[in-house]
């Protein structure tokens, strides 16, 4: 169930925007630990005032967290289903919101299972996600979907990248089939071997009270993105809570209609050595009738899974104002000129936090009109948020503070154990 959208009124889904609280916590040394998630939940709770509450004083506009897939936890869940993993890295989880109508829910499970079979992905079984609806407000509880996870396994001869691409193809296939059958309440917050997203129609402090999985000591991660939604001119619902599958976004994309139209037009010419004959399964790249934030998530996800890294994809979508910059290195100018032929900038004002499960970063579009501040601690912890001071850590241990300006970005590669400032990011993608 979702709030009605009356197309005959002044409402138009093309103009959905929101303003929010957003941030991430990451261990730049790549250490996978419970502390990162705890601090992310604390930071999220301290951004609750950037969201809003319904008249019932409990229903929020939406909140959520994205983290690395806690493999030890889900390996245990696979065993409960009677399965066995050769390696914990083989596990993947599809997080699914289902219609409350049991017949439609059964249809959706069948759609997902058919898509998995189509791309050769092994299914261990379905898991009902533990939840505590008593902490929710009336509107959130009354619109709550069925919430389940499907636990998956990798074939022995697939690389990690091929596995992730097959999961993406299966999800896209399932989404299209659900649209064709008119099932609007079917949605997949995440479908990945790298990351998992827990989100819903909450205010920030309700998130780990509702999803009791998040209280498990086995929920360890080296990075976590968090988001408190504030709907400025949108209807709050479970699906539009953030983070999305790779992006959490504060602001609005004011070039959205043009971005969507040009993306759709270029689909006719889409070719890729990475996807080969499967390229047709990627379309539409941008899901119809979703928010601006969901669209930029779709775009970044397609670019990243097609072979570009997260930093590269983020700089394609939200480039700095480079055209009249006199001191721009030649290599970086070439990067921007080349990619200007491939896509138009997604202009905000917007703060965009992104992650593929290994790299996490944040960027401002070239308008630079959304807050994004960060602190780096002596033990390698990096905290970024819409506000400073969102986690309770000793000020004496901060070794660097900063804020993002127009077109600037930072990133952490947890595999390489490296922090990238703006110059590092741009040297990385431009080959300087």
CSV table of C-alpha atoms in Angstrom, one decimal:
chain,number,residue,atom,x,y,z
A,1,UNK,CA,0.0,0.0,0.0
A,2,UNK,CA,1.3,3.5,-0.8
A,3,UNK,CA,-0.1,7.0,-0.7
A,4,UNK,CA,-2.2,7.9,-3.7
A,5,UNK,CA,-0.8,10.0,-6.5
A,6,UNK,CA,-3.6,11.8,-8.3
A,7,UNK,CA,-2.3,12.6,-11.8
A,8,UNK,CA,-5.3,14.8,-12.5
A,9,UNK,CA,-4.2,17.2,-9.7
A,10,UNK,CA,-1.2,19.5,-9.6
A,11,UNK,CA,0.9,16.5,-8.5
A,12,UNK,CA,3.5,15.3,-11.1
A,13,UNK,CA,6.0,12.6,-10.4
A,14,UNK,CA,8.6,14.4,-12.6
A,15,UNK,CA,9.0,17.1,-10.1
A,16,UNK,CA,9.6,15.0,-7.0
A,17,UNK,CA,12.4,16.4,-4.9
A,18,UNK,CA,13.4,16.3,-1.2
A,19,UNK,CA,15.9,17.8,1.3
A,20,UNK,CA,17.5,15.5,3.8
A,21,UNK,CA,20.3,14.6,6.2
A,22,UNK,CA,23.0,12.4,4.7
A,23,UNK,CA,26.4,11.0,5.6
A,24,UNK,CA,28.8,8.1,5.9
A,25,UNK,CA,31.2,6.5,8.3
A,26,UNK,CA,34.2,4.6,7.0
A,27,UNK,CA,37.4,3.0,8.3
A,28,UNK,CA,40.0,4.1,5.8
A,29,UNK,CA,42.3,1.2,6.9
A,30,UNK,CA,39.7,-1.2,5.6
A,31,UNK,CA,39.0,-2.7,9.0
A,32,UNK,CA,35.6,-4.5,9.1
A,33,UNK,CA,34.1,-3.7,12.5
A,34,UNK,CA,30.8,-3.3,14.4
A,35,UNK,CA,31.8,0.2,15.5
A,36,UNK,CA,31.3,1.6,12.0
A,37,UNK,CA,27.7,0.7,11.9
A,38,UNK,CA,27.1,1.9,15.5
A,39,UNK,CA,28.6,5.3,14.6
A,40,UNK,CA,26.5,5.4,11.4
A,41,UNK,CA,23.3,4.7,13.4
A,42,UNK,CA,24.4,7.4,15.9
A,43,UNK,CA,25.1,9.9,13.2
A,44,UNK,CA,21.7,9.1,11.6
A,45,UNK,CA,19.9,9.6,14.9
A,46,UNK,CA,21.6,13.0,15.3
A,47,UNK,CA,20.3,14.0,11.9
A,48,UNK,CA,16.7,13.2,12.8
A,49,UNK,CA,15.8,16.9,13.0
A,50,UNK,CA,16.5,17.1,9.2
A,51,UNK,CA,13.5,14.9,8.6
A,52,UNK,CA,9.9,15.5,9.5
A,53,UNK,CA,7.2,13.7,11.5
A,54,UNK,CA,3.6,13.0,10.6
A,55,UNK,CA,0.8,14.2,12.9
A,56,UNK,CA,1.0,10.8,14.7
A,57,UNK,CA,4.4,12.0,16.0
A,58,UNK,CA,6.0,8.7,14.9
A,59,UNK,CA,5.8,8.3,11.1
A,60,UNK,CA,8.9,9.8,9.5
A,61,UNK,CA,9.6,10.6,5.9
A,62,UNK,CA,12.1,7.7,5.6
A,63,UNK,CA,15.5,6.6,6.9
A,64,UNK,CA,17.9,3.9,6.2
A,65,UNK,CA,21.5,2.6,6.1
A,66,UNK,CA,23.7,1.0,3.4
A,67,UNK,CA,26.6,-1.2,4.5
A,68,UNK,CA,28.9,-3.9,3.3
A,69,UNK,CA,27.1,-7.3,3.3
A,70,UNK,CA,27.8,-8.9,6.7
A,71,UNK,CA,28.9,-12.3,5.2
A,72,UNK,CA,29.3,-14.1,8.5
A,73,UNK,CA,25.8,-13.3,9.5
A,74,UNK,CA,24.2,-14.4,6.3
A,75,UNK,CA,26.4,-17.5,6.0
A,76,UNK,CA,24.7,-18.5,9.2
A,77,UNK,CA,21.3,-17.7,7.8
A,78,UNK,CA,22.1,-19.9,4.7
A,79,UNK,CA,22.9,-22.8,7.1
A,80,UNK,CA,19.5,-22.3,8.8
A,81,UNK,CA,17.9,-22.9,5.4
A,82,UNK,CA,19.9,-26.1,5.0
A,83,UNK,CA,22.4,-24.6,2.6
A,84,UNK,CA,26.2,-24.6,2.7
A,85,UNK,CA,28.6,-22.0,1.2
A,86,UNK,CA,32.0,-23.0,-0.1
A,87,UNK,CA,33.2,-19.5,0.8
A,88,UNK,CA,31.4,-16.7,2.6
A,89,UNK,CA,32.2,-14.4,-0.3
A,90,UNK,CA,29.8,-16.5,-2.4
A,91,UNK,CA,26.7,-15.2,-0.6
A,92,UNK,CA,24.4,-12.5,-1.9
A,93,UNK,CA,21.2,-11.2,-0.6
A,94,UNK,CA,18.1,-9.8,-2.4
A,95,UNK,CA,16.1,-7.5,-0.1
A,96,UNK,CA,12.5,-7.5,-1.3
A,97,UNK,CA,9.5,-5.4,-0.4
A,98,UNK,CA,6.4,-7.4,-1.3
A,99,UNK,CA,2.7,-6.6,-1.7
A,100,UNK,CA,0.6,-7.4,1.4
A,101,UNK,CA,-1.9,-9.3,-0.8
A,102,UNK,CA,-0.7,-12.9,-0.6
A,103,UNK,CA,-1.5,-13.8,-4.2
A,104,UNK,CA,0.5,-10.8,-5.5
A,105,UNK,CA,3.3,-11.6,-3.0
A,106,UNK,CA,3.5,-15.1,-4.3
A,107,UNK,CA,3.5,-13.8,-7.9
A,108,UNK,CA,6.4,-11.5,-7.0
A,109,UNK,CA,8.4,-14.4,-5.4
A,110,UNK,CA,7.8,-16.4,-8.6
A,111,UNK,CA,9.0,-13.4,-10.7
A,112,UNK,CA,12.2,-13.1,-8.7
A,113,UNK,CA,12.9,-16.9,-8.8
A,114,UNK,CA,12.4,-16.9,-12.5
A,115,UNK,CA,14.8,-14.1,-13.0
A,116,UNK,CA,17.4,-15.8,-10.8
A,117,UNK,CA,17.0,-19.0,-12.9
A,118,UNK,CA,17.3,-17.0,-16.1
A,119,UNK,CA,20.8,-15.8,-15.1
A,120,UNK,CA,22.0,-19.0,-13.4
A,121,UNK,CA,22.0,-17.7,-9.8
A,122,UNK,CA,21.5,-20.3,-7.1
A,123,UNK,CA,18.7,-19.7,-4.6
A,124,UNK,CA,19.1,-21.1,-1.1
A,125,UNK,CA,15.7,-19.9,0.0
A,126,UNK,CA,13.6,-17.0,1.4
A,127,UNK,CA,14.0,-15.4,4.8
A,128,UNK,CA,11.4,-13.3,6.5
A,129,UNK,CA,13.2,-10.3,7.9
A,130,UNK,CA,12.8,-9.9,11.7
A,131,UNK,CA,10.9,-6.7,12.4
A,132,UNK,CA,9.2,-4.8,15.2
A,133,UNK,CA,6.2,-2.9,13.8
A,134,UNK,CA,5.2,-1.7,17.3
A,135,UNK,CA,7.8,1.1,17.2
A,136,UNK,CA,6.2,2.6,14.0
A,137,UNK,CA,3.6,5.3,13.6
A,138,UNK,CA,0.1,4.4,12.3
A,139,UNK,CA,0.8,5.6,8.8
A,140,UNK,CA,4.1,3.7,8.5
A,141,UNK,CA,2.6,0.5,10.0
A,142,UNK,CA,-0.5,0.7,7.8
A,143,UNK,CA,1.5,1.1,4.6
A,144,UNK,CA,4.2,-1.5,5.6
A,145,UNK,CA,5.0,-4.0,2.8
A,146,UNK,CA,5.9,-7.6,3.3
A,147,UNK,CA,9.6,-7.6,4.0
A,148,UNK,CA,11.7,-10.6,2.9
A,149,UNK,CA,15.2,-11.5,1.8
A,150,UNK,CA,16.2,-14.2,-0.8
A,151,UNK,CA,19.6,-15.8,0.0
A,152,UNK,CA,21.7,-16.6,-3.0
A,153,UNK,CA,24.9,-18.3,-4.0
A,154,UNK,CA,27.6,-17.9,-6.7
A,155,UNK,CA,28.7,-20.4,-9.3
A,156,UNK,CA,32.4,-21.5,-8.8
A,157,UNK,CA,33.6,-20.1,-12.2
A,158,UNK,CA,32.2,-16.6,-11.8
A,159,UNK,CA,34.3,-13.6,-10.8
A,160,UNK,CA,33.0,-11.2,-8.2
A,161,UNK,CA,32.3,-8.7,-10.9
A,162,UNK,CA,30.4,-11.2,-13.1
A,163,UNK,CA,28.4,-12.3,-10.0
A,164,UNK,CA,27.4,-8.7,-9.3
A,165,UNK,CA,26.4,-8.1,-12.9
A,166,UNK,CA,24.2,-11.2,-13.0
A,167,UNK,CA,22.5,-10.0,-9.8
A,168,UNK,CA,21.9,-6.7,-11.5
A,169,UNK,CA,20.5,-8.3,-14.6
A,170,UNK,CA,18.2,-10.5,-12.5
A,171,UNK,CA,16.9,-7.5,-10.6
A,172,UNK,CA,16.3,-5.5,-13.7
A,173,UNK,CA,14.4,-8.4,-15.3
A,174,UNK,CA,12.3,-8.9,-12.3
A,175,UNK,CA,11.5,-5.2,-12.1
A,176,UNK,CA,10.3,-5.1,-15.7
A,177,UNK,CA,8.1,-8.1,-15.3
A,178,UNK,CA,6.5,-6.6,-12.2
A,179,UNK,CA,5.8,-3.4,-14.1
A,180,UNK,CA,4.3,-5.3,-17.0
A,181,UNK,CA,2.0,-7.1,-14.6
A,182,UNK,CA,1.0,-3.9,-12.9
A,183,UNK,CA,2.4,-4.8,-9.4
A,184,UNK,CA,3.3,-1.3,-8.1
A,185,UNK,CA,4.1,-2.5,-4.5
A,186,UNK,CA,7.0,-4.8,-5.6
A,187,UNK,CA,10.4,-3.2,-4.9
A,188,UNK,CA,14.0,-4.4,-4.2
A,189,UNK,CA,16.0,-2.0,-1.9
A,190,UNK,CA,19.2,-4.0,-2.6
A,191,UNK,CA,20.1,-7.1,-4.6
A,192,UNK,CA,23.9,-7.6,-4.2
A,193,UNK,CA,26.8,-9.7,-3.1
A,194,UNK,CA,28.6,-6.5,-1.9
A,195,UNK,CA,26.1,-4.4,0.0
A,196,UNK,CA,22.8,-4.5,1.7
A,197,UNK,CA,20.3,-1.7,2.4
A,198,UNK,CA,17.9,-1.5,5.4
A,199,UNK,CA,15.4,1.3,5.0
A,200,UNK,CA,11.8,2.2,5.4
A,201,UNK,CA,9.2,4.8,6.4
A,202,UNK,CA,10.9,5.7,9.7
A,203,UNK,CA,12.3,8.6,11.5
A,204,UNK,CA,16.0,7.9,12.2
A,205,UNK,CA,15.9,6.5,15.7
A,206,UNK,CA,13.4,3.8,14.7
A,207,UNK,CA,15.6,2.1,12.1
A,208,UNK,CA,17.5,-0.4,14.3
A,209,UNK,CA,14.5,-0.8,16.6
A,210,UNK,CA,12.4,-2.0,13.6
A,211,UNK,CA,15.1,-4.0,11.9
A,212,UNK,CA,16.5,-6.1,14.7
A,213,UNK,CA,19.1,-7.6,12.3
A,214,UNK,CA,20.9,-4.3,12.8
A,215,UNK,CA,21.5,-5.1,16.5
A,216,UNK,CA,23.5,-8.2,15.7
A,217,UNK,CA,27.2,-8.1,16.7
A,218,UNK,CA,27.8,-9.9,13.4
A,219,UNK,CA,26.7,-6.8,11.4
A,220,UNK,CA,30.3,-5.6,10.8
A,221,UNK,CA,31.4,-3.3,8.0
A,222,UNK,CA,34.2,-1.0,7.0
A,223,UNK,CA,31.8,1.6,5.6
A,224,UNK,CA,28.2,2.7,6.1
A,225,UNK,CA,26.0,5.3,4.4
A,226,UNK,CA,23.0,6.8,6.2
A,227,UNK,CA,20.1,9.0,5.2
A,228,UNK,CA,17.3,10.8,6.9
A,229,UNK,CA,14.7,11.9,4.3
A,230,UNK,CA,12.8,15.1,4.3
A,231,UNK,CA,10.1,15.3,1.7
A,232,UNK,CA,9.7,18.8,0.4
A,233,UNK,CA,7.1,18.2,-2.3
A,234,UNK,CA,6.8,14.4,-2.4
A,235,UNK,CA,4.6,11.7,-0.8
A,236,UNK,CA,6.6,9.7,1.7
A,237,UNK,CA,6.6,6.0,1.1
A,238,UNK,CA,8.7,2.9,1.9
A,239,UNK,CA,10.2,2.7,-1.5
A,240,UNK,CA,11.5,6.2,-1.7
A,241,UNK,CA,13.4,6.0,1.6
A,242,UNK,CA,17.1,6.2,1.2
A,243,UNK,CA,19.9,5.1,0.7
A,244,UNK,CA,19.2,3.6,-2.7
A,245,UNK,CA,21.4,0.8,-4.0
A,246,UNK,CA,24.5,2.9,-4.4
A,247,UNK,CA,23.5,6.5,-3.6
A,248,UNK,CA,22.1,8.6,-0.8
A,249,UNK,CA,21.2,12.1,-1.9
A,250,UNK,CA,20.4,15.5,-0.3
A,251,UNK,CA,18.8,18.1,-2.5
A,252,UNK,CA,17.2,18.0,-5.9
A,253,UNK,CA,18.1,17.4,-9.6
A,254,UNK,CA,16.7,20.3,-11.4
A,255,UNK,CA,17.8,19.0,-14.8
A,256,UNK,CA,16.0,15.7,-14.2
A,257,UNK,CA,13.6,15.8,-17.2
A,258,UNK,CA,16.4,16.5,-19.6
A,259,UNK,CA,18.6,13.9,-18.0
A,260,UNK,CA,15.8,11.3,-18.2
A,261,UNK,CA,15.0,12.1,-21.8
A,262,UNK,CA,18.5,12.0,-23.1
A,263,UNK,CA,19.3,8.8,-21.2
A,264,UNK,CA,16.2,7.2,-22.8
A,265,UNK,CA,17.2,8.5,-26.3
A,266,UNK,CA,20.7,7.0,-26.0
A,267,UNK,CA,19.4,3.6,-25.0
A,268,UNK,CA,18.8,3.0,-28.8
A,269,UNK,CA,22.5,3.2,-29.4
A,270,UNK,CA,23.7,1.4,-26.3
A,271,UNK,CA,26.5,-1.1,-26.9
A,272,UNK,CA,28.9,-2.7,-24.4
A,273,UNK,CA,31.6,-5.3,-24.4
A,274,UNK,CA,30.8,-5.9,-20.8
A,275,UNK,CA,27.1,-6.7,-21.3
A,276,UNK,CA,27.2,-8.2,-24.8
A,277,UNK,CA,23.8,-9.6,-25.8
A,278,UNK,CA,22.5,-8.8,-22.3
A,279,UNK,CA,22.5,-5.1,-23.0
A,280,UNK,CA,18.7,-5.2,-23.8
A,281,UNK,CA,18.0,-6.4,-20.2
A,282,UNK,CA,19.4,-3.1,-18.8
A,283,UNK,CA,16.7,-1.0,-20.3
A,284,UNK,CA,15.2,1.2,-19.2
A,285,UNK,CA,18.3,2.4,-17.4
A,286,UNK,CA,16.2,4.8,-15.3
A,287,UNK,CA,13.1,3.3,-13.7
A,288,UNK,CA,9.9,5.2,-14.6
A,289,UNK,CA,7.9,7.1,-12.0
A,290,UNK,CA,10.6,7.4,-9.4
A,291,UNK,CA,12.2,10.3,-7.6
A,292,UNK,CA,15.2,12.3,-8.8
A,293,UNK,CA,17.4,10.6,-6.2
A,294,UNK,CA,16.3,7.1,-7.4
A,295,UNK,CA,17.1,8.2,-11.0
A,296,UNK,CA,20.7,9.3,-10.2
A,297,UNK,CA,21.1,6.1,-8.3
A,298,UNK,CA,20.0,4.1,-11.4
A,299,UNK,CA,22.5,6.1,-13.6
A,300,UNK,CA,25.5,5.7,-11.3
A,301,UNK,CA,24.8,2.0,-10.8
A,302,UNK,CA,24.7,1.4,-14.6
A,303,UNK,CA,27.9,3.2,-15.1
A,304,UNK,CA,29.7,1.5,-12.3
A,305,UNK,CA,28.6,-2.0,-13.2
A,306,UNK,CA,29.6,-1.3,-16.9
A,307,UNK,CA,33.2,-1.1,-15.9
A,308,UNK,CA,33.8,2.4,-14.4
A,309,UNK,CA,34.7,2.8,-10.7
A,310,UNK,CA,32.5,4.8,-8.4
A,311,UNK,CA,34.7,7.9,-8.5
A,312,UNK,CA,34.7,8.0,-12.3
A,313,UNK,CA,30.9,7.5,-12.5
A,314,UNK,CA,30.3,10.3,-9.9
A,315,UNK,CA,32.5,12.7,-11.8
A,316,UNK,CA,30.7,11.9,-15.0
A,317,UNK,CA,27.3,12.6,-13.5
A,318,UNK,CA,28.2,15.7,-11.4
A,319,UNK,CA,31.2,17.4,-12.9
A,320,UNK,CA,32.7,20.6,-11.6
A,321,UNK,CA,32.2,23.8,-13.6
A,322,UNK,CA,35.3,23.2,-15.7
A,323,UNK,CA,34.7,25.0,-19.0
A,324,UNK,CA,36.2,28.3,-18.1
A,325,UNK,CA,38.7,27.2,-15.5
A,326,UNK,CA,42.1,28.5,-16.6
A,327,UNK,CA,44.3,26.3,-14.3
A,328,UNK,CA,42.6,23.0,-15.2
A,329,UNK,CA,45.2,20.3,-15.9
A,330,UNK,CA,45.2,19.2,-19.5
A,331,UNK,CA,44.4,15.5,-18.6
A,332,UNK,CA,41.4,16.6,-16.5
A,333,UNK,CA,40.1,18.9,-19.2
A,334,UNK,CA,40.3,16.0,-21.6
A,335,UNK,CA,38.3,13.8,-19.2
A,336,UNK,CA,35.5,16.3,-18.9
A,337,UNK,CA,35.4,17.1,-22.6
A,338,UNK,CA,35.2,13.4,-23.5
A,339,UNK,CA,32.5,12.6,-21.0
A,340,UNK,CA,30.5,15.7,-22.0
A,341,UNK,CA,29.8,13.8,-25.3
A,342,UNK,CA,28.4,10.8,-23.4
A,343,UNK,CA,26.0,12.4,-20.9
A,344,UNK,CA,24.8,15.8,-19.6
A,345,UNK,CA,25.5,16.9,-16.0
A,346,UNK,CA,22.9,16.1,-13.4
A,347,UNK,CA,22.7,19.5,-11.8
A,348,UNK,CA,21.3,20.2,-8.3
A,349,UNK,CA,21.8,21.7,-5.8
A,350,UNK,CA,22.8,18.2,-4.7
A,351,UNK,CA,25.0,16.5,-2.2
A,352,UNK,CA,25.6,12.9,-3.3
A,353,UNK,CA,27.0,10.1,-1.2
A,354,UNK,CA,27.9,6.9,-3.1
A,355,UNK,CA,29.3,3.5,-2.5
A,356,UNK,CA,29.8,0.2,-4.4
A,357,UNK,CA,30.7,-1.7,-1.2
A,358,UNK,CA,34.4,-1.1,-1.5
A,359,UNK,CA,34.7,2.6,-2.2
A,360,UNK,CA,32.6,5.2,-0.4
A,361,UNK,CA,32.6,8.9,-1.2
A,362,UNK,CA,30.7,12.1,-1.4
A,363,UNK,CA,30.5,14.9,-3.9
A,364,UNK,CA,28.7,18.2,-4.4
A,365,UNK,CA,27.4,19.2,-7.8
A,366,UNK,CA,28.8,22.4,-9.4
A,367,UNK,CA,26.3,24.6,-7.6
A,368,UNK,CA,27.7,23.6,-4.2
A,369,UNK,CA,24.5,24.6,-2.3
A,370,UNK,CA,24.2,21.6,0.0
A,371,UNK,CA,26.2,21.1,3.2
A,372,UNK,CA,28.8,18.3,3.3
A,373,UNK,CA,31.5,18.3,6.1
A,374,UNK,CA,33.9,15.7,7.1
A,375,UNK,CA,36.4,14.8,9.9
A,376,UNK,CA,39.3,12.4,9.8
A,377,UNK,CA,40.4,10.8,13.0
A,378,UNK,CA,43.9,9.6,14.0
A,379,UNK,CA,42.9,5.9,13.8
A,380,UNK,CA,41.7,6.3,10.2
A,381,UNK,CA,38.0,6.7,10.8
A,382,UNK,CA,36.3,9.2,8.4
A,383,UNK,CA,32.9,10.7,9.3
A,384,UNK,CA,31.1,12.8,6.7
A,385,UNK,CA,27.7,14.4,7.2
A,386,UNK,CA,25.3,17.2,6.4
A,387,UNK,CA,26.5,18.6,9.8
A,388,UNK,CA,29.6,18.5,11.8
A,389,UNK,CA,29.7,16.7,15.2
A,390,UNK,CA,27.1,14.1,14.5
A,391,UNK,CA,29.0,11.4,16.3
A,392,UNK,CA,30.4,11.6,19.9
A,393,UNK,CA,34.1,11.1,19.4
A,394,UNK,CA,36.9,13.0,21.1
A,395,UNK,CA,37.8,16.2,19.4
A,396,UNK,CA,41.4,15.7,20.3
A,397,UNK,CA,41.6,12.7,18.0
A,398,UNK,CA,40.6,14.7,14.9
A,399,UNK,CA,43.6,15.1,12.6
A,400,UNK,CA,41.8,16.9,9.7
A,401,UNK,CA,38.5,18.7,9.1
A,402,UNK,CA,37.0,19.9,5.9
A,403,UNK,CA,34.0,20.7,3.8
A,404,UNK,CA,33.2,20.1,0.2
A,405,UNK,CA,32.8,23.0,-2.2
A,406,UNK,CA,31.2,23.1,-5.6
A,407,UNK,CA,32.2,20.2,-7.8
A,408,UNK,CA,34.5,18.8,-5.1
A,409,UNK,CA,34.6,15.2,-3.8
A,410,UNK,CA,36.3,12.9,-1.4
A,411,UNK,CA,36.5,9.1,-1.3
A,412,UNK,CA,37.8,6.2,0.7
A,413,UNK,CA,38.9,2.9,-0.9
A,414,UNK,CA,38.6,0.3,1.8
A,415,UNK,CA,40.4,-2.3,-0.3
A,416,UNK,CA,43.4,-0.1,-1.0
A,417,UNK,CA,43.2,1.4,2.5
A,418,UNK,CA,43.4,4.9,1.1
A,419,UNK,CA,41.7,8.3,1.6
A,420,UNK,CA,41.3,10.4,-1.6
A,421,UNK,CA,40.9,14.1,-1.3
A,422,UNK,CA,39.6,16.1,-4.3
A,423,UNK,CA,42.9,16.3,-6.1
A,424,UNK,CA,43.5,12.6,-5.6
A,425,UNK,CA,40.1,11.7,-7.0
A,426,UNK,CA,40.7,13.8,-10.1
A,427,UNK,CA,44.2,12.5,-10.7
A,428,UNK,CA,42.9,9.0,-10.3
A,429,UNK,CA,40.3,9.3,-13.0
A,430,UNK,CA,42.2,11.5,-15.4
A,431,UNK,CA,45.4,9.4,-15.2
A,432,UNK,CA,47.5,12.3,-13.9
